[in-house]
Tab-separated table of C-alpha atoms in Angstrom:
chain	number	residue	atom	x	y	z
A	17	MET	CA	102.448	50.006	49.402
A	18	ASP	CA	99.641	51.380	46.869
A	19	ILE	CA	96.423	50.279	48.335
A	20	ALA	CA	94.237	51.899	45.280
A	21	ASN	CA	96.408	49.462	42.744
A	22	GLY	CA	96.777	46.697	45.237
A	23	SER	CA	95.059	43.487	45.708
A	24	HIS	CA	93.361	44.470	48.703
A	25	MET	CA	90.743	47.298	47.906
A	26	ILE	CA	87.144	47.864	48.441
A	27	GLY	CA	85.153	46.511	45.435
A	28	ARG	CA	81.902	47.293	46.011
A	29	LEU	CA	80.146	49.336	48.853
A	30	CYS	CA	76.332	48.475	49.841
A	31	ILE	CA	74.220	50.702	51.846
A	32	ASP	CA	71.246	48.676	52.824
A	33	ASP	CA	68.198	50.039	54.263
A	34	LEU	CA	70.006	52.831	56.311
A	35	GLY	CA	68.332	55.085	58.792
A	36	LEU	CA	69.510	58.463	60.506
A	37	SER	CA	68.987	60.676	63.078
A	38	ARG	CA	70.979	63.524	64.726
A	39	GLY	CA	69.407	64.035	68.271
A	40	GLU	CA	65.662	63.910	68.232
A	41	ARG	CA	65.331	64.459	64.269
A	42	VAL	CA	65.220	61.941	61.840
A	43	LEU	CA	66.937	62.674	58.552
A	44	PHE	CA	66.114	59.667	56.588
A	45	HIS	CA	65.244	55.837	56.829
A	46	GLY	CA	65.155	53.134	54.373
A	47	LEU	CA	68.019	54.442	52.288
A	48	SER	CA	69.919	51.761	50.164
A	49	VAL	CA	72.331	52.260	47.375
A	50	ASP	CA	74.986	50.085	46.008
A	51	LEU	CA	78.468	51.485	44.295
A	52	ASP	CA	81.140	49.352	42.301
A	53	ALA	CA	84.666	50.242	41.746
A	54	GLY	CA	84.759	53.060	39.126
A	55	GLU	CA	81.879	54.620	40.230
A	56	ALA	CA	80.750	58.031	41.540
A	57	LEU	CA	77.797	58.896	43.525
A	58	ALA	CA	76.838	62.714	43.805
A	59	LEU	CA	74.539	63.076	46.865
A	60	THR	CA	72.191	66.227	46.206
A	61	GLY	CA	69.267	67.854	49.023
A	62	ALA	CA	68.912	70.974	50.510
A	63	ASN	CA	70.665	72.133	53.528
A	64	GLY	CA	70.101	69.853	56.545
A	65	ALA	CA	68.920	67.294	54.575
A	66	GLY	CA	71.918	64.839	56.221
A	67	LYS	CA	74.431	64.542	53.184
A	68	THR	CA	77.129	65.417	55.702
A	69	SER	CA	75.804	62.580	58.411
A	70	LEU	CA	75.264	60.143	55.421
A	71	LEU	CA	79.034	60.913	54.717
A	72	ARG	CA	80.161	60.264	58.214
A	73	ALA	CA	78.003	57.257	58.812
A	74	ILE	CA	79.601	55.648	55.770
A	75	ALA	CA	82.866	56.515	57.462
A	76	GLY	CA	81.668	54.716	60.410
A	77	PHE	CA	81.406	57.882	62.754
A	78	ILE	CA	77.701	57.867	63.153
A	79	ARG	CA	76.112	54.856	64.106
A	80	PRO	CA	73.005	54.433	62.289
A	81	ASP	CA	69.535	53.550	63.885
A	82	ALA	CA	68.538	50.909	61.484
A	83	GLY	CA	70.887	49.221	58.521
A	84	ALA	CA	74.530	48.837	57.564
A	85	VAL	CA	77.136	49.965	55.399
A	86	ARG	CA	79.066	47.065	53.844
A	87	PHE	CA	82.424	46.884	51.971
A	88	SER	CA	83.405	43.776	50.245
A	89	GLU	CA	86.417	43.379	47.827
A	90	GLY	CA	84.323	41.575	45.551
A	91	PRO	CA	81.589	38.866	45.812
A	92	GLY	CA	81.664	37.236	49.090
A	93	ALA	CA	85.003	38.822	50.389
A	94	GLU	CA	83.678	41.244	53.048
A	95	ILE	CA	85.963	43.697	54.369
A	96	GLU	CA	85.570	44.658	58.085
A	97	PRO	CA	84.439	48.480	58.538
A	98	GLU	CA	87.537	48.829	60.998
A	99	THR	CA	89.783	47.777	58.184
A	100	ALA	CA	88.072	49.905	55.945
A	101	ARG	CA	88.431	52.876	57.796
A	102	ALA	CA	92.084	52.114	58.751
A	103	ARG	CA	93.032	51.910	55.180
A	104	HIS	CA	90.413	52.106	52.502
A	105	ILE	CA	88.614	55.530	53.243
A	106	HIS	CA	89.278	59.251	52.929
A	107	LEU	CA	86.998	61.465	54.426
A	108	LEU	CA	87.346	65.190	53.318
A	109	GLY	CA	84.598	67.393	55.132
A	110	HIS	CA	84.368	71.183	55.617
A	111	LEU	CA	86.765	71.227	58.192
A	112	GLU	CA	90.062	69.992	57.103
A	113	GLY	CA	92.260	69.285	60.170
A	114	LEU	CA	95.124	71.733	59.221
A	115	LYS	CA	96.872	73.249	62.311
A	116	GLY	CA	97.641	76.882	61.451
A	117	ALA	CA	101.021	77.034	63.032
A	118	ARG	CA	102.242	74.127	60.735
A	119	THR	CA	103.691	74.918	57.434
A	120	ALA	CA	101.692	73.360	54.429
A	121	ARG	CA	104.643	70.989	53.710
A	122	GLU	CA	104.560	69.388	57.505
A	123	GLU	CA	100.871	68.900	57.181
A	124	LEU	CA	100.491	67.060	53.704
A	125	ALA	CA	103.561	64.949	54.933
A	126	PHE	CA	102.005	64.248	57.881
A	127	GLN	CA	98.733	63.389	56.682
A	128	THR	CA	100.191	61.772	53.810
A	129	ALA	CA	102.465	59.250	56.131
A	130	TRP	CA	99.413	58.694	58.287
A	131	CYS	CA	96.926	57.873	55.846
A	132	GLY	CA	99.424	55.648	53.410
A	133	ARG	CA	102.762	56.305	52.256
A	134	GLY	CA	105.140	58.854	52.031
A	135	GLY	CA	105.663	60.522	48.465
A	136	ILE	CA	103.977	63.964	48.492
A	137	ASP	CA	105.638	65.272	44.936
A	138	SER	CA	103.057	64.228	42.251
A	139	ALA	CA	100.432	65.657	44.480
A	140	VAL	CA	102.088	68.763	44.965
A	141	GLU	CA	102.712	69.223	41.249
A	142	ALA	CA	98.998	68.156	40.499
A	143	LEU	CA	97.395	70.596	42.625
A	144	GLY	CA	99.864	73.545	42.230
A	145	LEU	CA	100.930	73.594	46.213
A	146	ALA	CA	104.975	74.075	45.262
A	147	PRO	CA	104.969	77.865	45.996
A	148	LEU	CA	102.614	76.932	49.283
A	149	LEU	CA	104.632	74.773	50.903
A	150	ASP	CA	106.361	76.665	53.201
A	151	LEU	CA	103.371	78.661	54.343
A	152	GLU	CA	102.016	78.216	57.404
A	153	THR	CA	98.620	76.846	56.792
A	154	ARG	CA	96.645	79.895	58.542
A	155	LYS	CA	97.984	82.172	56.148
A	156	LEU	CA	96.143	80.161	53.061
A	157	SER	CA	92.912	81.332	51.379
A	158	ALA	CA	90.197	78.540	51.825
A	159	GLY	CA	90.921	77.447	48.233
A	160	GLN	CA	94.215	76.973	48.889
A	161	ARG	CA	93.584	74.889	52.169
A	162	ARG	CA	91.268	72.865	49.935
A	163	ARG	CA	93.492	72.223	47.373
A	164	LEU	CA	96.421	71.260	50.230
A	165	SER	CA	93.581	68.707	51.649
A	166	LEU	CA	92.595	67.384	47.881
A	167	ALA	CA	96.537	66.530	47.846
A	168	ARG	CA	96.314	64.068	50.551
A	169	LEU	CA	93.950	62.033	48.556
A	170	ILE	CA	96.560	61.763	45.712
A	171	ALA	CA	99.389	61.556	47.901
A	172	ALA	CA	97.729	58.662	49.998
A	173	PRO	CA	96.052	56.615	47.798
A	174	ARG	CA	92.733	55.029	49.000
A	175	ALA	CA	89.818	53.447	47.294
A	176	LEU	CA	86.613	55.132	48.625
A	177	TRP	CA	87.020	59.047	48.859
A	178	LEU	CA	84.257	60.564	50.712
A	179	LEU	CA	84.015	64.119	49.699
A	180	ASP	CA	81.920	67.064	51.564
A	181	GLU	CA	81.250	69.940	48.997
A	182	PRO	CA	84.775	69.203	47.692
A	183	LEU	CA	84.583	71.785	44.873
A	184	ALA	CA	82.774	74.687	46.954
A	185	PRO	CA	85.812	76.844	47.829
A	186	LEU	CA	87.589	76.330	44.590
A	187	ASP	CA	87.781	78.503	41.563
A	188	ALA	CA	87.012	77.585	37.976
A	189	ARG	CA	90.443	76.329	36.914
A	190	TRP	CA	91.097	74.127	39.919
A	191	ARG	CA	87.026	72.763	39.958
A	192	ALA	CA	88.286	71.515	36.630
A	193	VAL	CA	91.705	69.887	37.696
A	194	ALA	CA	89.805	68.657	40.960
A	195	THR	CA	87.205	67.197	38.609
A	196	GLN	CA	90.101	65.541	36.476
A	197	LEU	CA	91.622	63.704	39.637
A	198	MET	CA	88.509	62.540	40.359
A	199	GLN	CA	87.821	61.010	36.845
A	200	ASP	CA	91.382	59.814	37.212
A	201	HIS	CA	90.564	58.153	40.448
A	202	LEU	CA	87.458	56.443	39.111
A	203	ALA	CA	89.276	55.286	35.936
A	204	GLY	CA	91.857	53.485	38.346
A	205	GLY	CA	88.915	51.430	40.228
A	206	GLY	CA	88.550	54.054	42.759
A	207	MET	CA	84.978	55.153	44.219
A	208	VAL	CA	83.771	58.741	44.879
A	209	ILE	CA	80.963	59.805	46.812
A	210	ALA	CA	80.378	63.637	47.188
A	211	ALA	CA	77.947	65.649	48.608
A	212	VAL	CA	77.280	68.585	46.014
A	213	HIS	CA	74.982	71.443	45.145
A	214	ASP	CA	76.348	71.926	41.824
A	215	PRO	CA	76.196	68.638	39.568
A	216	LEU	CA	79.343	67.077	39.032
A	217	ASP	CA	81.007	67.195	35.643
A	218	LEU	CA	81.478	63.553	35.254
A	219	PRO	CA	79.267	60.365	35.087
A	220	CYS	CA	77.818	59.615	38.200
A	221	HIS	CA	74.964	58.398	39.873
A	222	THR	CA	72.632	60.815	41.708
A	223	LEU	CA	71.056	60.090	45.271
A	224	ASP	CA	68.746	63.235	46.334
A	225	VAL	CA	69.145	62.386	50.485
A	226	GLY	CA	66.251	64.492	51.391
A	227	ALA	CA	63.861	62.699	49.032
A	228	ALA	CA	64.999	59.200	50.647
A	229	SER	CA	62.925	59.886	53.982
B	20	MET	CA	108.311	54.901	59.653
B	21	SER	CA	105.600	53.681	61.729
B	22	ALA	CA	102.321	55.189	62.191
B	23	GLY	CA	102.740	55.758	65.747
B	24	ARG	CA	106.021	57.387	65.258
B	25	VAL	CA	104.524	59.901	62.904
B	26	LEU	CA	101.999	60.959	65.242
B	27	LEU	CA	104.179	61.289	68.111
B	28	LYS	CA	106.469	63.552	66.237
B	29	ARG	CA	103.858	65.809	65.031
B	30	GLU	CA	102.001	65.807	68.574
B	31	LEU	CA	105.311	67.110	70.105
B	32	SER	CA	105.963	69.709	67.391
B	33	LEU	CA	102.561	70.672	68.243
B	34	ALA	CA	102.979	71.109	71.943
B	35	TRP	CA	106.187	72.804	71.525
B	36	GLY	CA	105.622	75.047	68.836
B	37	GLY	CA	102.755	78.096	69.037
B	38	GLY	CA	103.092	79.397	72.878
B	39	GLY	CA	105.639	77.383	74.340
B	40	GLY	CA	103.487	75.014	76.465
B	41	PRO	CA	106.367	73.516	78.601
B	42	LEU	CA	107.741	76.499	79.535
B	43	LEU	CA	104.139	77.956	80.610
B	44	ALA	CA	103.725	74.609	82.511
B	45	CYS	CA	106.660	75.241	84.316
B	46	GLY	CA	106.211	78.684	85.148
B	47	PHE	CA	102.736	78.170	86.524
B	48	PHE	CA	104.407	75.448	88.837
B	49	LEU	CA	107.388	77.715	90.006
B	50	ALA	CA	104.985	80.229	90.694
B	51	LEU	CA	102.720	77.994	92.625
B	52	THR	CA	105.566	76.760	94.979
B	53	ALA	CA	106.603	80.475	95.317
B	54	ILE	CA	103.110	81.422	96.643
B	55	VAL	CA	103.040	78.890	99.416
B	56	PRO	CA	105.681	80.218	101.950
B	57	LEU	CA	103.874	83.606	101.195
B	58	ALA	CA	100.531	82.032	102.427
B	59	ALA	CA	101.941	79.817	105.162
B	60	GLY	CA	104.492	81.747	106.400
B	61	GLY	CA	108.442	81.273	105.527
B	62	ASP	CA	109.496	79.969	108.468
B	63	PRO	CA	111.699	76.508	107.493
B	64	ARG	CA	110.551	74.350	110.223
B	65	VAL	CA	107.039	74.723	108.596
B	66	LEU	CA	107.931	74.410	105.421
B	67	GLN	CA	110.468	71.335	105.334
B	68	PRO	CA	108.243	68.731	106.415
B	69	VAL	CA	105.658	69.594	103.713
B	70	ALA	CA	107.824	70.753	100.779
B	71	GLY	CA	107.720	67.441	99.016
B	72	GLY	CA	103.893	67.212	99.351
B	73	ILE	CA	103.665	70.986	98.157
B	74	ALA	CA	105.942	70.420	95.056
B	75	TRP	CA	103.321	67.392	94.439
B	76	ILE	CA	100.273	69.640	94.533
B	77	ALA	CA	101.866	71.906	92.262
B	78	LEU	CA	102.818	69.022	90.138
B	79	ALA	CA	99.195	67.557	90.041
B	80	LEU	CA	97.539	71.213	89.099
B	81	ALA	CA	100.457	72.133	86.647
B	82	SER	CA	99.416	68.511	84.785
B	83	LEU	CA	96.069	69.846	84.311
B	84	LEU	CA	96.662	72.912	82.436
B	85	SER	CA	97.182	71.931	79.204
B	86	LEU	CA	94.626	68.954	79.135
B	87	GLU	CA	91.512	70.611	77.802
B	88	ARG	CA	93.438	70.964	74.293
B	89	LEU	CA	94.492	68.039	74.239
B	90	PHE	CA	91.704	66.608	72.239
B	91	GLU	CA	89.582	69.900	72.039
B	92	ARG	CA	91.932	71.261	69.615
B	93	ASP	CA	91.880	68.284	67.022
B	94	PHE	CA	87.747	68.038	67.612
B	95	GLU	CA	87.314	71.427	66.354
B	96	ASP	CA	89.408	71.409	63.598
B	97	GLY	CA	88.463	68.239	62.344
B	98	ALA	CA	91.815	66.454	62.686
B	99	LEU	CA	90.073	63.969	64.874
B	100	ASP	CA	88.753	62.631	61.783
B	101	LEU	CA	91.817	62.012	60.260
B	102	LEU	CA	93.136	60.718	63.264
B	103	ALA	CA	90.195	58.105	63.324
B	104	LEU	CA	90.939	56.983	59.550
B	105	GLY	CA	94.232	56.196	60.312
B	106	PRO	CA	96.227	52.931	60.563
B	107	LEU	CA	95.936	52.905	64.341
B	108	PRO	CA	92.962	51.902	66.803
B	109	LEU	CA	91.632	55.325	68.698
B	110	GLU	CA	92.997	53.663	71.951
B	111	ALA	CA	96.403	53.847	70.434
B	112	VAL	CA	96.090	57.395	69.232
B	113	PHE	CA	94.901	57.757	72.833
B	114	ALA	CA	98.146	56.337	74.308
B	115	VAL	CA	100.319	57.903	71.712
B	116	LYS	CA	98.638	61.562	72.422
B	117	ALA	CA	98.997	61.061	76.403
B	118	LEU	CA	102.784	60.036	75.843
B	119	ALA	CA	103.537	63.090	73.956
B	120	GLN	CA	101.638	65.183	76.580
B	121	TRP	CA	103.940	63.718	79.330
B	122	LEU	CA	106.845	63.856	77.250
B	123	ALA	CA	106.195	67.794	76.269
B	124	ILE	CA	104.592	68.835	79.586
B	125	GLY	CA	104.965	66.029	82.268
B	126	LEU	CA	108.816	65.733	82.035
B	127	PRO	CA	109.941	69.419	82.057
B	128	LEU	CA	107.507	69.489	85.365
B	129	ALA	CA	108.749	66.239	86.861
B	130	VAL	CA	112.515	68.013	85.996
B	131	ALA	CA	111.383	71.100	87.984
B	132	ALA	CA	109.697	69.576	91.100
B	133	PRO	CA	113.205	68.718	92.820
B	134	VAL	CA	114.198	72.439	92.111
B	135	ALA	CA	110.974	73.472	93.785
B	136	ALA	CA	110.986	71.087	96.836
B	137	ILE	CA	114.582	71.928	97.803
B	138	ALA	CA	113.714	75.683	97.600
B	139	LEU	CA	111.109	75.074	99.795
B	140	GLY	CA	113.532	73.390	102.088
B	141	ALA	CA	113.774	69.818	101.292
B	142	ASP	CA	117.006	68.207	101.876
B	143	PRO	CA	119.005	68.272	98.654
B	144	GLY	CA	120.124	64.918	98.921
B	145	TRP	CA	116.320	63.636	98.425
B	146	ALA	CA	116.808	64.916	94.972
B	147	PRO	CA	117.140	61.960	93.203
B	148	LEU	CA	113.921	60.335	94.724
B	149	ILE	CA	111.942	63.587	94.180
B	150	LEU	CA	112.710	63.679	90.583
B	151	GLY	CA	112.016	59.771	90.316
B	152	SER	CA	108.618	59.807	92.023
B	153	ALA	CA	107.665	63.296	90.200
B	154	LEU	CA	108.516	61.352	86.790
B	155	LEU	CA	106.474	58.379	87.129
B	156	GLY	CA	103.551	60.643	89.148
B	157	SER	CA	103.649	62.710	86.028
B	158	LEU	CA	103.327	59.924	83.633
B	159	GLY	CA	100.335	58.824	85.656
B	160	PHE	CA	98.699	62.728	85.612
B	161	ALA	CA	99.217	62.481	81.885
B	162	PHE	CA	97.396	59.115	81.314
B	163	THR	CA	94.479	59.687	83.758
B	164	GLY	CA	94.259	63.098	82.510
B	165	ALA	CA	94.072	62.523	79.202
B	166	LEU	CA	91.322	60.114	80.102
B	167	GLY	CA	89.513	62.856	81.272
B	168	ALA	CA	90.133	65.176	78.662
B	169	ALA	CA	88.862	62.768	75.983
B	170	LEU	CA	85.538	62.267	78.715
B	171	ALA	CA	84.545	66.018	78.678
B	172	LEU	CA	85.282	66.363	74.908
B	173	GLY	CA	82.692	68.516	73.100
B	174	SER	CA	81.283	69.732	76.355
B	175	LYS	CA	81.172	73.528	76.991
B	176	ARG	CA	83.419	74.537	79.903
B	177	GLY	CA	85.483	71.474	79.276
B	178	GLY	CA	88.661	72.881	81.234
B	179	LEU	CA	86.423	73.107	84.749
B	180	LEU	CA	84.839	69.911	84.034
B	181	ILE	CA	87.810	67.718	83.142
B	182	ALA	CA	89.820	69.228	86.361
B	183	VAL	CA	86.402	68.111	88.551
B	184	VAL	CA	86.453	64.515	86.430
B	185	VAL	CA	89.980	64.460	86.880
B	186	LEU	CA	91.187	65.796	90.306
B	187	PRO	CA	89.716	62.735	92.486
B	188	LEU	CA	91.633	60.449	89.770
B	189	PHE	CA	94.631	61.988	90.805
B	190	ILE	CA	94.363	60.990	94.251
B	191	PRO	CA	96.014	57.700	93.998
B	192	PRO	CA	99.186	58.991	92.250
B	193	VAL	CA	99.409	61.809	94.886
B	194	ILE	CA	98.872	59.354	97.771
B	195	PHE	CA	101.667	57.061	96.459
B	196	GLY	CA	104.414	59.600	95.283
B	197	ALA	CA	104.628	61.670	99.022
B	198	GLY	CA	103.780	58.378	100.440
B	199	ALA	CA	107.136	57.232	98.702
B	200	LEU	CA	108.790	60.737	99.906
B	201	GLU	CA	107.459	60.284	103.548
B	202	GLN	CA	108.531	56.612	103.881
B	203	ALA	CA	112.162	57.835	102.938
B	204	LEU	CA	112.142	60.377	105.085
B	205	THR	CA	111.109	57.747	108.275
B	206	GLY	CA	113.811	55.441	107.181
B	207	LEU	CA	111.572	52.775	105.363
B	208	SER	CA	111.921	51.308	101.826
B	209	PRO	CA	110.076	53.792	99.346
B	210	TRP	CA	109.980	50.912	96.890
B	211	PRO	CA	106.548	49.692	97.444
B	212	ALA	CA	104.567	53.219	96.945
B	213	LEU	CA	106.882	53.737	94.007
B	214	ALA	CA	105.971	50.548	92.489
B	215	LEU	CA	102.140	51.632	92.781
B	216	LEU	CA	103.132	54.519	91.613
B	217	GLY	CA	104.470	53.376	88.335
B	218	ALA	CA	101.074	51.407	87.722
B	219	THR	CA	99.028	54.406	87.955
B	220	PRO	CA	99.403	55.227	83.985
B	221	CYS	CA	97.773	51.953	83.286
B	222	SER	CA	94.624	53.150	85.007
B	223	PRO	CA	92.762	54.205	81.527
B	224	TRP	CA	92.698	50.534	81.061
B	225	ARG	CA	91.585	49.203	83.961
């Protein structure tokens, strides 16, 4: 089942008057932003401003103090958050969930089968993973681990990519490749929300998370 | 392949790979039963009546061993996020992980239980009943234990906390499991106790 090109996909994301806090500390309140299919949003802001928390709140892992995150297929066709989580969202954080004792191939195959469908070949080719597939993931460098995690986004198509510093560990060559993959995803009607320190090299909206409070 | 099978396959490979978890648990189990005659004296007349009970205590303690890592590992390395974004609800993820825990740890322990009981002087004729009750009991231990592991997730010194939370919950399976043996020994039917024992894996959902 090709979710990104199928009929059921997120066509619009509405963040409505969202307020978040971690423990006692209020990160921001009154944050509203809409995103349509094919659009990217770059989250900027100082360390600790709440970029990661915002991504996790969109994924439904943090309950907001106020406001809501809504997904819809189109006008009047809401998608339940549980459905969005189960089918339409990829979250790529600092922690990549790779098991050190397993090979890159085993991990990618599991993540792909878990998030969607089977074939990993095109993703392996796009991210130059072929020489790494039989290595245990503990032997991979930070950049190689990130490429392996990005491969999951390609192998198991889902409409909304939530990326936390996606390019940070990558060198110039793979930054360009990853940026191109994001552009291809947007061109196919997908959405990208990325927390970044350096500006993304693609047309996108920008939201300063720290300034929203 | 369905998502449940994909996850189960991975959990089993994680449990067997890297350190041979099942063998360690079985080693702990057998070492525990070997210590009892040294502590209580080697007299068969003392050991024989309690052989089944000791095997049950050892089974409960050995089942605790690997619980700490059951969810903690996935929590620390971010895999829990990935599991939460999968097609299965978290309740089903919990059930699959608990089932894998049983297949990888509980099943080998249950097979070792009659061996330990016979070594302590139990009648070899009771081996099938001990095996059967240990199979059901370890399934109960795996599910109640996983419940405790999930509750203690993210706390410091989670292992101790899990033991404190879970051991009281292990009381019903121990009562019914050891009770089944006791009833069989006194000539009564063990089936009522076994039936109640079989219900303990459902305890996370009560």
